[in-house]
Structures are given as structure tokens and as C-alpha cells.
Coordinates of C-alpha atoms in Angstrom, one line a residue:
Chain A
M1 CA 51.1 32.8 -3.1
G2 CA 53.1 31.3 -0.4
E3 CA 54.5 27.8 0.0
K4 CA 50.5 26.3 -0.4
K5 CA 50.9 22.9 -2.0
Y6 CA 47.6 21.2 -3.9
M7 CA 46.7 17.9 -3.5
L8 CA 44.6 16.9 -6.6
K9 CA 42.6 13.3 -7.2
L10 CA 41.3 12.6 -10.4
Y11 CA 38.8 9.4 -10.5
I12 CA 38.4 7.9 -14.0
T13 CA 36.6 4.5 -14.6
G14 CA 38.7 2.7 -16.8
Y15 CA 41.4 4.4 -19.1
T16 CA 38.7 5.6 -21.9
P17 CA 39.8 8.2 -24.8
R18 CA 37.6 10.8 -22.6
S19 CA 39.9 9.7 -19.5
E20 CA 42.7 9.8 -20.9
R21 CA 41.4 13.3 -22.1
A22 CA 41.3 14.5 -18.6
I23 CA 44.5 13.1 -17.5
A24 CA 46.2 15.1 -20.0
N25 CA 44.4 18.2 -19.4
L26 CA 45.0 17.9 -16.0
R27 CA 48.6 17.5 -16.7
K28 CA 48.8 20.3 -18.9
I29 CA 46.6 22.7 -16.1
C30 CA 49.3 21.6 -13.5
E31 CA 52.5 22.4 -14.9
E32 CA 51.3 25.4 -17.0
E33 CA 49.6 26.5 -13.6
L34 CA 50.8 25.2 -10.3
N35 CA 54.4 25.5 -10.8
E36 CA 55.6 21.9 -9.6
L37 CA 53.4 22.5 -6.4
Y38 CA 51.4 20.0 -6.6
E39 CA 51.1 16.1 -6.0
M40 CA 48.0 14.4 -8.4
V41 CA 46.6 10.6 -8.0
I42 CA 44.7 9.2 -10.5
I43 CA 42.7 6.5 -9.3
D44 CA 40.6 3.8 -11.6
I45 CA 37.1 3.4 -10.0
L46 CA 36.9 -0.3 -11.7
E47 CA 40.0 -1.3 -9.7
R48 CA 39.0 0.1 -6.1
P49 CA 35.1 0.7 -6.3
Q50 CA 35.3 1.0 -2.2
L51 CA 37.0 4.3 -2.6
A52 CA 34.1 5.8 -5.2
E53 CA 32.0 4.3 -2.5
D54 CA 33.7 6.3 0.1
E55 CA 34.0 9.7 -1.7
K56 CA 30.6 9.1 -3.1
I57 CA 31.8 9.5 -6.9
L58 CA 29.1 9.7 -8.9
A59 CA 30.1 10.8 -13.0
T60 CA 33.8 10.3 -14.1
P61 CA 35.8 11.8 -14.6
T62 CA 35.9 13.5 -11.1
L63 CA 38.3 16.1 -10.1
I64 CA 38.8 16.3 -6.3
K65 CA 41.2 19.1 -5.1
D66 CA 42.1 18.1 -1.0
L67 CA 44.1 20.7 -0.5
P68 CA 44.3 23.6 0.4
P69 CA 40.8 24.0 1.7
P70 CA 38.2 24.4 0.9
I71 CA 37.6 20.9 -1.0
R72 CA 36.3 21.7 -4.7
R73 CA 34.8 19.3 -6.8
I74 CA 35.1 19.1 -10.6
I75 CA 32.8 16.7 -13.1
G76 CA 33.9 16.4 -16.7
D77 CA 36.7 16.2 -19.0
L78 CA 38.1 19.3 -18.3
S79 CA 38.7 20.7 -21.1
D80 CA 37.6 24.3 -20.2
T81 CA 40.9 25.4 -18.8
E82 CA 39.7 29.3 -17.6
R83 CA 37.2 27.5 -16.0
V84 CA 39.0 24.6 -14.1
L85 CA 41.3 27.2 -12.8
L86 CA 37.8 29.2 -11.8
G87 CA 36.7 25.9 -9.6
L88 CA 40.3 25.4 -8.1
D89 CA 40.4 29.1 -7.2
I90 CA 43.3 29.0 -8.7
R91 CA 44.6 32.3 -10.4
P92 CA 45.8 32.2 -14.0
L93 CA 49.5 32.4 -13.7
S94 CA 50.2 32.0 -17.6
T95 CA 48.2 34.5 -18.7
S96 CA 47.2 37.9 -16.4
R97 CA 44.2 38.5 -18.9
R98 CA 41.9 38.7 -16.4
D99 CA 41.7 39.0 -12.3
K100 CA 38.2 37.6 -11.5
G101 CA 37.7 34.7 -9.4
N102 CA 38.9 36.9 -6.0
D103 CA 35.9 35.8 -3.9
Q104 CA 34.9 32.3 -5.3
Chain B
M1 CA 2.2 -22.3 -10.9
S2 CA 1.0 -24.6 -13.5
S3 CA -0.6 -21.9 -15.6
Q4 CA 2.2 -20.0 -15.0
A5 CA 4.6 -22.8 -16.6
E6 CA 2.0 -22.7 -20.0
T7 CA 2.0 -19.3 -20.3
Q8 CA 4.7 -16.9 -19.1
L9 CA 7.7 -17.3 -20.6
I10 CA 9.0 -14.1 -18.2
A11 CA 9.4 -16.0 -14.6
K12 CA 8.3 -13.6 -11.8
L13 CA 9.9 -12.7 -8.7
E14 CA 7.9 -12.6 -5.9
T15 CA 8.4 -9.6 -3.9
G16 CA 7.2 -10.7 -0.6
I17 CA 4.9 -7.3 -0.5
P18 CA 1.6 -7.9 1.3
G19 CA -1.0 -8.4 -1.8
F20 CA 0.9 -7.1 -4.4
D21 CA 2.6 -10.8 -5.8
L22 CA -1.3 -11.0 -6.2
I23 CA -2.4 -8.0 -8.3
S24 CA 1.0 -8.6 -10.4
N25 CA 0.5 -12.6 -10.8
G26 CA 2.9 -13.8 -9.0
G27 CA 5.6 -10.7 -8.8
L28 CA 8.0 -8.6 -10.6
P29 CA 9.4 -9.5 -14.0
L30 CA 12.9 -11.8 -13.1
G31 CA 15.9 -10.2 -14.2
R32 CA 14.1 -7.1 -15.1
T33 CA 13.8 -3.1 -14.1
T34 CA 10.5 -1.9 -13.3
L35 CA 9.6 1.7 -13.4
V36 CA 7.7 2.8 -10.0
S37 CA 6.0 6.1 -10.7
G38 CA 4.5 8.7 -8.4
T39 CA 3.6 11.9 -7.0
A40 CA 5.6 13.1 -4.0
G41 CA 4.2 11.2 -0.6
S42 CA 3.0 8.1 -3.0
A43 CA 5.0 5.8 -0.7
K44 CA 7.7 5.0 -3.4
T45 CA 10.4 5.1 -1.0
V46 CA 8.8 2.8 1.4
F47 CA 8.0 0.4 -1.9
A48 CA 11.5 0.7 -2.6
A49 CA 13.0 -0.4 0.7
Q50 CA 10.1 -2.7 1.1
F51 CA 11.1 -4.9 -1.8
L52 CA 14.6 -5.3 -0.1
A53 CA 13.6 -5.7 3.1
E54 CA 10.7 -8.6 2.2
G55 CA 13.7 -10.4 0.2
I56 CA 15.8 -9.8 3.1
T57 CA 13.2 -11.4 5.7
Q58 CA 11.6 -13.9 3.6
K59 CA 13.9 -15.3 1.3
D60 CA 17.4 -14.3 2.5
E61 CA 18.4 -12.9 -0.6
G62 CA 20.8 -10.1 -0.6
G63 CA 19.6 -6.3 -1.5
V64 CA 21.2 -3.1 -2.9
F65 CA 19.5 0.3 -2.3
I66 CA 20.9 3.0 -4.7
T67 CA 19.8 6.6 -3.2
F68 CA 19.9 9.7 -4.9
E69 CA 17.4 11.6 -2.5
E70 CA 17.4 11.0 1.3
S71 CA 20.8 10.2 2.9
P72 CA 21.4 6.1 4.1
A73 CA 21.3 7.8 7.2
D74 CA 17.8 8.9 6.6
I75 CA 16.7 5.6 5.2
R76 CA 17.7 4.2 8.2
R77 CA 16.0 6.0 10.5
N78 CA 12.9 6.4 8.6
M79 CA 12.1 2.7 8.0
T80 CA 12.9 1.2 11.3
G81 CA 9.2 2.3 12.4
F82 CA 8.1 -0.6 9.2
G83 CA 10.1 -3.0 11.6
W84 CA 13.3 -3.1 8.9
R85 CA 16.6 -3.3 10.9
I86 CA 18.3 -2.1 8.0
Q87 CA 21.7 -0.9 9.7
Q88 CA 21.6 -4.5 11.2
W89 CA 21.2 -6.2 7.7
E90 CA 23.9 -4.1 6.8
E91 CA 26.3 -5.4 9.2
E92 CA 25.0 -9.1 8.1
G93 CA 26.0 -8.5 4.6
K94 CA 22.7 -8.4 3.5
W95 CA 21.9 -4.9 2.8
A96 CA 24.1 -2.2 1.0
F97 CA 24.1 1.1 0.3
V98 CA 25.1 3.3 -2.9
D99 CA 24.9 6.9 -1.5
A100 CA 24.0 8.8 -4.1
S101 CA 22.6 11.5 -2.4
P102 CA 23.2 15.2 -2.9
Q103 CA 26.4 16.1 -0.5
P104 CA 25.7 19.4 1.7
G105 CA 28.0 22.2 0.5
E106 CA 29.8 20.4 -2.3
E107 CA 28.4 21.5 -5.5
A108 CA 30.0 20.0 -8.5
L109 CA 31.2 22.2 -11.4
V110 CA 30.8 20.4 -14.9
V111 CA 33.6 21.3 -16.8
G112 CA 33.4 19.1 -20.0
E113 CA 32.1 15.7 -21.3
Y114 CA 31.2 13.1 -18.1
D115 CA 29.6 9.6 -17.7
L116 CA 28.3 7.6 -15.2
G117 CA 30.7 5.0 -15.2
A118 CA 31.4 5.9 -11.3
L119 CA 27.9 5.2 -10.2
M120 CA 27.7 1.9 -12.3
A121 CA 31.1 1.0 -10.9
R122 CA 29.7 1.0 -7.3
I123 CA 26.2 -0.4 -8.4
E124 CA 28.6 -3.6 -9.1
H125 CA 30.5 -3.9 -6.5
A126 CA 27.4 -3.7 -3.9
V127 CA 25.8 -6.3 -5.8
Q128 CA 28.5 -8.0 -5.6
K129 CA 29.2 -7.4 -2.0
V130 CA 26.2 -8.6 -0.7
G131 CA 25.2 -11.2 -3.5
A132 CA 22.4 -9.1 -4.1
T133 CA 19.2 -10.4 -6.4
R134 CA 17.4 -7.0 -5.6
V135 CA 18.0 -3.7 -6.4
S136 CA 16.4 -0.2 -5.7
M137 CA 17.1 3.2 -6.9
D138 CA 15.5 6.0 -5.3
S139 CA 14.6 8.5 -7.0
L140 CA 15.7 8.9 -10.9
G141 CA 14.3 12.5 -10.9
A142 CA 16.8 13.7 -7.8
I143 CA 19.8 13.0 -10.2
F144 CA 18.2 14.7 -12.7
T145 CA 18.8 17.5 -10.9
Q146 CA 22.4 16.8 -9.2
L147 CA 23.4 17.0 -13.0
T148 CA 21.9 19.7 -15.0
D149 CA 22.7 17.8 -18.4
S150 CA 19.4 15.6 -18.7
A151 CA 20.7 14.4 -21.9
T152 CA 23.4 12.9 -20.8
V153 CA 22.0 11.6 -17.3
R154 CA 19.3 9.9 -19.5
R155 CA 21.7 7.9 -21.4
E156 CA 23.8 6.8 -18.8
L157 CA 20.7 5.9 -16.7
F158 CA 19.7 3.9 -20.3
R159 CA 23.3 1.9 -19.5
I160 CA 22.5 1.5 -15.6
A161 CA 19.1 -0.3 -16.8
S162 CA 21.1 -2.4 -19.8
A163 CA 24.0 -2.8 -16.7
L164 CA 21.5 -4.0 -14.0
R165 CA 19.9 -6.6 -16.9
Q166 CA 23.2 -8.0 -17.5
L167 CA 24.2 -8.2 -13.7
G168 CA 20.7 -10.4 -13.9
V169 CA 19.4 -8.5 -10.8
T170 CA 15.5 -7.8 -10.4
A171 CA 15.3 -3.6 -10.0
I172 CA 12.8 -0.9 -9.1
M173 CA 13.6 2.5 -10.5
T174 CA 11.0 5.2 -9.0
A175 CA 10.7 8.4 -10.3
E176 CA 8.8 11.3 -10.0
R177 CA 5.2 12.2 -11.6
T178 CA 3.4 15.8 -11.2
Q179 CA 0.2 14.7 -11.5
E180 CA -1.4 11.4 -10.4
Y181 CA -3.4 11.2 -13.6
G182 CA -1.3 12.3 -16.8
E183 CA 2.7 11.6 -18.0
I184 CA 4.1 8.7 -16.7
A185 CA 7.2 10.6 -15.1
R186 CA 9.0 13.5 -14.9
F187 CA 12.0 13.7 -17.3
G188 CA 10.6 11.1 -19.6
V189 CA 12.5 8.3 -18.0
E190 CA 9.9 6.1 -18.9
E191 CA 11.5 5.8 -22.3
F192 CA 14.5 3.9 -21.0
V193 CA 13.1 1.8 -18.8
A194 CA 9.4 1.1 -19.9
D195 CA 9.0 -2.8 -20.1
N196 CA 7.4 -2.7 -16.4
V197 CA 5.6 0.5 -14.8
V198 CA 4.0 0.6 -11.7
I199 CA 2.2 3.4 -10.8
L200 CA 1.8 4.5 -7.3
R201 CA -1.1 7.1 -6.4
N202 CA -2.4 9.1 -3.4
I203 CA -5.6 11.0 -4.5
L204 CA -7.6 13.2 -2.6
E205 CA -11.2 12.1 -3.1
S206 CA -14.4 14.0 -1.4
E207 CA -11.8 15.1 1.4
K208 CA -10.4 11.6 2.1
R209 CA -6.9 10.5 1.0
R210 CA -7.1 7.5 -0.7
R211 CA -3.9 5.4 -2.1
T212 CA -4.0 3.2 -4.9
M213 CA -1.2 1.3 -7.4
E214 CA -1.7 0.0 -10.9
I215 CA 0.3 -1.7 -13.0
L216 CA 0.4 0.1 -16.0
K217 CA 2.5 -2.5 -18.2
F218 CA 4.4 -5.9 -17.7
R219 CA 5.8 -6.4 -20.8
G220 CA 5.8 -9.9 -22.0
T221 CA 3.6 -11.0 -19.0
T222 CA 0.4 -11.3 -17.2
H223 CA -0.7 -8.8 -14.4
Q224 CA -4.1 -7.8 -12.7
K225 CA -5.4 -4.6 -14.5
G226 CA -6.9 -1.3 -12.5
E227 CA -6.2 0.1 -9.8
F228 CA -5.9 -1.0 -6.4
P229 CA -6.1 0.5 -2.7
F230 CA -3.1 0.0 -0.4
T231 CA -2.5 1.4 3.0
I232 CA 1.2 1.8 4.8
I233 CA 0.8 0.4 8.5
S234 CA 3.5 0.3 11.3
D235 CA 5.5 -2.8 11.4
A236 CA 4.4 -4.0 8.0
G237 CA 4.8 -1.4 5.4
I238 CA 2.8 -1.3 2.0
V239 CA 0.0 -3.5 2.3
A240 CA -2.1 -3.8 -0.7
I241 CA -5.9 -5.0 -1.1
P242 CA -6.1 -7.3 -4.1
L243 CA -9.7 -7.4 -4.6
S244 CA -10.4 -8.2 -8.0
A245 CA -7.7 -11.4 -7.6
I246 CA -10.0 -12.5 -5.2
E247 CA -11.8 -15.9 -6.2
L248 CA -14.6 -17.1 -5.7
K249 CA -14.3 -20.7 -4.9
Q250 CA -15.3 -20.4 -0.9
K251 CA -17.1 -24.1 0.0
S252 CA -19.9 -24.0 1.4
S253 CA -21.6 -26.0 4.6
N254 CA -25.4 -27.7 4.9
V255 CA -24.5 -27.5 8.5
R256 CA -27.7 -25.0 10.8
I257 CA -27.0 -22.9 13.6
S258 CA -29.0 -21.0 15.5
Y259 CA -29.5 -17.2 15.7
G260 CA -29.8 -17.6 19.2
S261 CA -33.6 -17.1 19.2
P262 CA -35.5 -20.2 18.7
E263 CA -38.5 -18.0 16.9
L264 CA -35.7 -16.6 14.5
D265 CA -34.1 -19.9 13.5
D266 CA -38.0 -21.2 12.4
M267 CA -38.4 -18.1 10.2
C268 CA -35.3 -19.4 8.6
G269 CA -36.1 -22.8 8.4
G270 CA -33.9 -24.1 11.3
G271 CA -30.9 -21.9 11.3
F272 CA -28.5 -20.6 9.1
F273 CA -26.2 -22.0 7.3
R274 CA -22.9 -22.1 9.6
D275 CA -20.4 -20.2 6.7
S276 CA -23.1 -17.7 5.8
I277 CA -22.9 -13.6 5.6
I278 CA -26.1 -12.1 6.9
L279 CA -27.6 -8.4 6.7
V280 CA -29.5 -7.1 9.3
S281 CA -30.9 -3.9 7.9
G282 CA -33.3 -1.1 9.6
A283 CA -34.1 1.9 11.1
T284 CA -32.5 3.5 14.2
G285 CA -34.1 1.7 17.3
T286 CA -35.6 -1.5 15.3
G287 CA -33.5 -4.3 17.2
K288 CA -30.6 -4.5 14.9
T289 CA -27.7 -4.7 17.9
L290 CA -30.3 -7.0 20.2
T291 CA -30.2 -9.1 16.9
V292 CA -26.3 -9.2 16.9
T293 CA -26.4 -9.6 20.7
Q294 CA -28.6 -12.9 20.4
F295 CA -26.4 -14.1 17.4
M296 CA -23.7 -13.8 19.8
A297 CA -24.9 -15.7 22.4
G298 CA -26.4 -18.2 20.5
G299 CA -22.6 -19.0 19.4
A300 CA -21.3 -18.6 23.1
N301 CA -24.0 -21.4 23.7
N302 CA -23.2 -23.7 21.0
D303 CA -19.2 -23.6 22.0
E304 CA -18.4 -21.4 19.6
R305 CA -16.3 -18.1 19.6
C306 CA -17.6 -15.0 18.7
L307 CA -16.2 -11.6 17.6
L308 CA -18.0 -8.5 17.7
F309 CA -16.9 -5.5 16.2
A310 CA -18.8 -2.4 17.2
F311 CA -18.5 1.0 15.2
E312 CA -21.5 3.1 17.3
E313 CA -21.3 2.0 20.8
S314 CA -18.8 1.9 23.6
R315 CA -17.9 -1.4 25.8
E316 CA -20.1 -0.5 28.5
Q317 CA -22.9 0.9 26.5
L318 CA -22.9 -2.7 24.5
F319 CA -22.5 -5.2 28.0
R320 CA -25.6 -3.1 29.7
N321 CA -27.6 -3.8 26.2
A322 CA -26.5 -7.1 26.7
S323 CA -27.6 -7.6 30.2
G324 CA -31.2 -5.9 29.6
W325 CA -32.2 -8.9 27.2
G326 CA -30.5 -11.1 29.5
I327 CA -27.4 -12.0 27.7
D328 CA -24.3 -12.2 30.1
Y329 CA -21.4 -10.6 27.9
E330 CA -18.9 -10.5 31.0
Q331 CA -19.0 -14.2 31.4
M332 CA -18.9 -15.0 27.5
E333 CA -15.8 -13.3 27.7
R334 CA -14.2 -14.7 30.5
D335 CA -14.9 -18.5 28.9
G336 CA -13.2 -16.9 26.2
R337 CA -16.1 -17.4 23.9
L338 CA -16.4 -13.7 23.3
K339 CA -14.4 -10.7 22.2
V340 CA -15.5 -7.0 21.8
I341 CA -13.6 -4.8 19.7
C342 CA -15.0 -1.2 20.3
E343 CA -13.9 1.4 18.0
Y344 CA -14.8 4.8 16.6
P345 CA -14.5 4.4 12.4
E346 CA -12.8 7.8 12.2
V347 CA -9.9 6.6 13.9
M348 CA -8.9 5.3 10.7
G349 CA -8.9 4.5 7.0
L350 CA -11.3 2.2 5.7
E351 CA -8.3 0.0 4.1
D352 CA -6.5 0.2 7.9
H353 CA -9.7 -1.0 9.3
L354 CA -10.2 -4.0 7.0
I355 CA -6.8 -5.0 7.7
E356 CA -6.8 -4.8 11.3
M357 CA -9.9 -6.6 11.7
K358 CA -8.7 -9.5 9.2
A359 CA -5.9 -9.4 11.8
I360 CA -7.5 -9.4 14.5
I361 CA -10.4 -12.3 13.0
E362 CA -7.1 -14.6 11.9
A363 CA -5.4 -14.3 15.7
F364 CA -8.9 -15.2 17.6
K365 CA -10.7 -17.3 14.6
P366 CA -13.7 -17.3 15.7
Q367 CA -16.7 -19.2 14.1
R368 CA -19.3 -15.9 14.3
V369 CA -18.0 -12.6 13.5
A370 CA -20.5 -9.7 13.6
V371 CA -20.2 -5.9 12.8
D372 CA -22.7 -3.3 14.3
S373 CA -23.0 -1.3 12.0
F374 CA -21.7 -1.2 8.4
S375 CA -23.5 2.2 8.0
A376 CA -21.4 3.6 10.4
L377 CA -18.1 3.2 8.2
E378 CA -19.9 4.4 5.4
R379 CA -19.0 8.0 6.6
V380 CA -15.1 7.6 6.4
S381 CA -14.9 6.6 3.4
T382 CA -15.6 7.4 -0.3
I383 CA -18.3 5.4 -1.8
K384 CA -15.7 3.4 -3.8
G385 CA -13.5 2.8 -0.4
F386 CA -16.2 1.9 1.0
R387 CA -17.7 -0.9 -1.4
E388 CA -14.0 -2.4 -1.6
F389 CA -13.7 -2.7 2.3
V390 CA -17.5 -4.8 1.6
I391 CA -16.5 -6.9 -0.9
G392 CA -12.8 -7.5 0.9
L393 CA -14.3 -7.9 4.3
T394 CA -16.8 -10.2 3.5
S395 CA -14.8 -12.9 1.2
F396 CA -12.2 -12.7 3.4
I397 CA -15.3 -14.0 6.1
K398 CA -16.2 -16.4 3.3
H399 CA -12.6 -17.9 2.6
Q400 CA -12.3 -18.3 6.7
E401 CA -15.9 -20.7 6.7
M402 CA -17.4 -18.9 9.3
A403 CA -20.4 -16.7 9.8
G404 CA -20.9 -13.2 9.6
L405 CA -23.8 -11.0 10.7
F406 CA -23.8 -7.3 9.9
T407 CA -25.7 -4.5 10.1
S408 CA -27.1 -1.6 7.8
T409 CA -29.0 1.4 9.5
T410 CA -32.0 2.4 7.0
P411 CA -32.3 6.3 6.2
T412 CA -35.1 6.6 6.9
L413 CA -37.5 5.2 9.3
L414 CA -40.2 3.8 7.7
G415 CA -39.3 1.7 4.6
G416 CA -36.2 2.9 3.2
T417 CA -32.8 0.9 2.0
S418 CA -29.2 2.2 2.3
V419 CA -26.3 2.5 0.5
T420 CA -24.6 -0.5 2.3
E421 CA -27.4 -2.4 0.9
A422 CA -26.5 -2.0 -2.2
H423 CA -23.2 -2.4 -1.8
I424 CA -23.5 -5.4 0.1
S425 CA -26.8 -7.7 -0.6
T426 CA -25.7 -9.3 -3.9
I427 CA -22.9 -10.9 -1.4
T428 CA -24.7 -11.9 1.1
D429 CA -26.6 -15.6 1.6
S430 CA -29.2 -14.2 4.0
I431 CA -30.9 -10.3 4.8
I432 CA -33.2 -9.8 7.6
L433 CA -35.5 -6.7 7.4
L434 CA -36.6 -4.9 10.7
R435 CA -39.4 -2.3 9.8
Y436 CA -41.5 0.1 11.6
V437 CA -44.6 -0.5 11.8
E438 CA -47.4 2.6 11.9
M439 CA -50.5 1.1 13.2
F440 CA -53.3 3.5 14.7
G441 CA -50.8 5.6 16.2
E442 CA -48.7 3.4 17.5
M443 CA -44.9 2.1 16.3
R444 CA -44.6 -1.5 15.7
R445 CA -41.6 -3.3 15.1
G446 CA -41.5 -5.8 12.0
I447 CA -39.2 -8.9 11.2
T448 CA -39.3 -10.3 7.8
V449 CA -36.5 -12.9 5.8
L450 CA -36.0 -11.4 2.8
K451 CA -33.7 -14.1 1.3
M452 CA -31.9 -17.0 2.2
R453 CA -29.9 -18.7 -0.2
G454 CA -30.7 -21.9 -0.6
S455 CA -33.3 -22.7 2.0
M456 CA -36.6 -22.4 2.4
H457 CA -38.2 -19.5 4.3
D458 CA -41.2 -17.9 6.2
K459 CA -42.2 -15.1 3.9
D460 CA -44.5 -13.4 6.4
I461 CA -43.9 -9.8 7.9
R462 CA -43.7 -11.2 11.7
E463 CA -44.7 -8.3 14.5
F464 CA -41.8 -8.8 17.4
T465 CA -41.6 -7.2 21.0
I466 CA -38.3 -6.5 22.8
D467 CA -38.4 -7.2 26.3
G468 CA -35.9 -8.4 29.3
G469 CA -36.0 -11.8 27.5
G470 CA -34.9 -10.3 24.3
M471 CA -36.3 -10.8 21.1
H472 CA -40.1 -12.6 20.5
I473 CA -41.2 -12.8 17.1
G474 CA -45.3 -13.0 17.2
K475 CA -47.7 -13.4 14.5
P476 CA -47.5 -12.3 10.8
F477 CA -49.4 -9.2 10.1
S478 CA -51.5 -10.6 8.5
N479 CA -53.8 -7.6 7.8
I480 CA -51.5 -4.6 6.8
T481 CA -49.7 -4.2 3.5
G482 CA -47.2 -1.8 2.0
I483 CA -45.0 -2.2 5.5
L484 CA -41.8 -2.3 3.2
S485 CA -42.5 0.5 1.0
G486 CA -43.2 2.5 4.2
R487 CA -46.2 3.3 3.9
P488 CA -49.0 0.4 5.6
I489 CA -52.6 0.5 4.8
H490 CA -54.6 -1.7 7.1
V491 CA -57.1 -3.8 4.7
V492 CA -60.4 -4.8 6.5
P493 CA -60.6 -8.5 7.3
D494 CA -63.5 -8.5 4.6
E495 CA -61.3 -7.2 2.3
L496 CA -58.5 -9.7 2.8
A497 CA -61.0 -12.6 2.6
R498 CA -62.3 -11.2 -1.2
L499 CA -58.8 -11.1 -2.4
D500 CA -57.5 -14.9 -1.1
N501 CA -60.9 -16.2 -2.5
M502 CA -59.9 -14.4 -6.0
F503 CA -56.9 -16.5 -6.3
G504 CA -58.4 -19.7 -4.5
D505 CA -59.0 -22.9 -7.1
D506 CA -62.3 -24.0 -6.5

């Protein structure tokens, strides 16, 4: 995997139950799969609407992976870990059950 | 204004879109959201952008444009043709985009539940940034294709619609429909913005495109019913033609003015009224253009400004014809008494003709307007479109208190009427018929005044000739019957005398 660092931004609209759920899900994924090699920022759109405008965020929660390229976007509360990993181009570390998503 | 106070609890916001405020009895319901639905190419985006543009240019009201389909760059570029300087307005803080258009190469994966809270927050932010009173969303269908979970999208759009109401802005949401006459919009979007619905149509009818707009409903307030034609023109955008909203309230004048032919004036009891609409009907070659030419000359001699719309002949032909009858169009034009507009009817749709003609009339401010001929315009439109054109133009001219003279070509040489007459005859004040009369193997010309509102007139059918001095009206065809039906019968003088005696009171 090398020393690639993951740059993750999670956009939420206020700290609603759904936002909290997304934050918890993301934390869990990072801790279990990314081995400390990540930076995670949570942005509340209610406080910084211009950032949402610049990033053209439509739905919340939205997770944006800026680094490593390519940029990926995932909408939703991230409740399905496997699909989130697939969407972020991360091969599961903890569970080496399957080996799909080589070329996503 | 007075009727508004007593009958309407819901106030209206004047949109400034030409014609629309008349159809809608004063504009869009203030502080509400209106759904504007239409098929592809029905000018929904133009309507949405114009709603904001008119607000900025006419009332200095800020606007927010939320785009789900085209990128802001495309919209800025596409709307410059209408003279809307969106980029400049953005810099001046009067217009803000909320760009929710699909971003190329960035397809989002959906994992779990979500809402459109981000979009709502951006809209609120933009509304506050420009102090917007007007909001346009274009178009809702595109968001259903971006986010596939339509139940969530529908729920969220409903929330946005109610949040817009909280913000106190007057909003337009556009939506697609698949058929011109069918369900209101795709994805059932009318369910959450159902209070007010405007439908834009782009119908193909006898191989011609016809745009109409219809207000389907305004909850709790009034509007005009039915479809109204509209057109899209450069430097203006959408221009609606509110026909049934026209009121019959023109003044009338007793001042008589010359036709430019003393004999015809005599037949009409001393000339026509200054603000009347005159129809001249006749077969090809009976002298309609001559009547128009004399009408123009009569105006110029009386120090009036005359405007001629010619759809059949070129400028050169018209000027040559006029000089053949002893009338100097060139001199009249140099004196500023005459303006001649020659155009092929086919260059544009009838709605566009109407708007252009109105604009020219308003700019030139003539006392006399002639159109030669209405029948030529008939062929570029559907019957319905033509009727609307005729009514639109004549009522406009009447309101300006000027005289209008229109010609209509009958399809048959002898007798007959044309479609034009069927549409126009009831709104004209005078009708003059020019007819061929076949007599002993010779074609003669006859003229009669069929109708003249508010005045006595000559009931005879008189013979007239045309020479280098114009039209010369002579004696009545006293021993011919059946001219108007196209079957003239020569009656021997004895029989005529006998008929006279039959009704004489001894």
C-alpha cells in the first residue's frame, strides 16, 4: 500500500442523528481499514455554506476522498462498510474474504 | 388595483414578462412556488431565467437561479442573446447561481440514507447573499436522474418547497412533461408544488410550430383561462400575446377623414372615421393595392403619418405602381409622412410578425396603418393562429386610435369571400368590396360599401375605372343583378321599371 495518505472530507448539515451515524461509520472504517494513514475533516454546511457551494454538494452526508486520486464521492450515512470501501478504492485489511474491486 | 383589494387575499408579484402579467391577472402568487411544466424545447429555462432577469432590470429585485441541468456557464452564454447580462449581475450581487448540475466524471456512489439538506443550505445562503425575492429552479426532472432514489428526492423537494415559502421568496420550479396534453409533469412533481401550475406548450400543428402558455391553476386567486400564444424573440425573451385579456374599451371619434378619393368619401357619407378599421376585399387585380395607395396618399395630404406593411410586393414594385397612379411615394417618404415595410410573410411566424409590427407602429406613431394583404399572412399560420393575429393587431390599432386599412384577397374572381373576412368582418368598422363584373364579354370593376358603422353610406354597386390618375368611381350598375354572388344577370330596362313600380306607393 505504500505510504499513501487518505484525505477525507465529510459534509453534514447540522449534527442530526443521520450525521452522527455517518461520522461514527466513517470513524470505524478509518480506524479499522486505514491504519492511521488518514486525515478526516468534518464540515458542517450550516456553518460554512460557501464551502458546499464550491464543492457543489447536493446531498448530505457526502464523503469526498480528495487523496489519493482519483477523487471519489459517496452520498449517504455510510452504513454499508463494504460498499464504502469499494467506493473509496480501498482493499479491506481486516477481512480478506474477497478480492474484488481491482479495477474500479 | 381596486379589484385586487376586494377579491384577492393572495397578493401577486408582477413578473415583468411581457403579456404574462395580463394572463395571470397581475403576476405570480407572491411568496408561493409555481410549477412551470413543459415538454423538451418549450422554453422552460428561458421562462425561469427571464423571471429573474425582469426582476433585476425592472424592479431591482435580486434572484437566485438553481440549476439541475445546464451548467451556469451554459446558462450565462445561452441567455446573452436576450440581452441579459447575467455575469454582470452576479458581480453586482443581484443574481446568484446554485450549481446543482451534474459534474462531469464524478458519479457519486450512494451508500445509506441521505437528504438534500446541503442543497437547501446553499439555497438559503444564496438567497441571503443577494437579498433575493425571486428564485428559479430548473429543472426538477434532472435531479431525479442524478439521484435515483425518487422517494427520497420527492420527500426532499417537498421540504425545499416549504422552506422556500418560509423564506418568503416567490419561486418557480420547472419540470418536464412527456406529452403536450397529458399528465402535468414527470415523476409526479406536481404533488408537492401543486398550488400553482403554468404549462408551456410547443405544438406542431399543420406543419407549423406554435407556442402557447396556459395557467392551469393558481390556488386561491384568479387568472385568465385557456392557452395563450407566445413567442421568443431576441433581446426580449418570452413575449406572451394575451388575446382574451384585451378589453373592448377604445374610444371612438366622429372626425371624418378622406380615403384619398373624393368619390369614395362621398360613398361613405363624407369619409371614414378617424379611428376606424377598414377591410377592402376583392379578387386579384381588382384594385386593392390602389385603394391602399390612395389611402396612404390621402393621409399624407392631410399631414398625417402613414405606415404600410406590404407582404405581397417589393418596395420597387409598390413605388412604381404608386407613380403609375400619380402618387409619389418617394416624396412622401422624404417628408416623413410614409414608411413602407416590405417583407415575405414566411420570414417568421405570425406571432413574431405581430410583435414586430406592434413595435414598428409604436416607434413610428402613424395615424394610418395599412396591411396589404392579410391573405398573404394567412398562409404562414394555422387558422387559429391567424385569427389570433388578426384580433391582436386590430385591437392594438384600435387602442392606439389610428385608422387601419387591411386588404383581403378573395379566392375566386367573381363573388366569393375569404377566410380573412370571416375572422375580421365583425371587428371592422367598414367593409369595402371590389368585384369583377362580367358584362357582354367584358370585365368591368365594381365597388360597394358593404358596411359602415355609425354612418349612412351609399348602397349602390358602382362601376369604377383605373387610369394614370388613380381610381374613378362612376355610375351604379343599375341594370345588373347578382354581382356579389358572382353571377351577374343583365336586366332589361323595361323589367327594371316594372320592378320599381311594384314597390312604388301610388
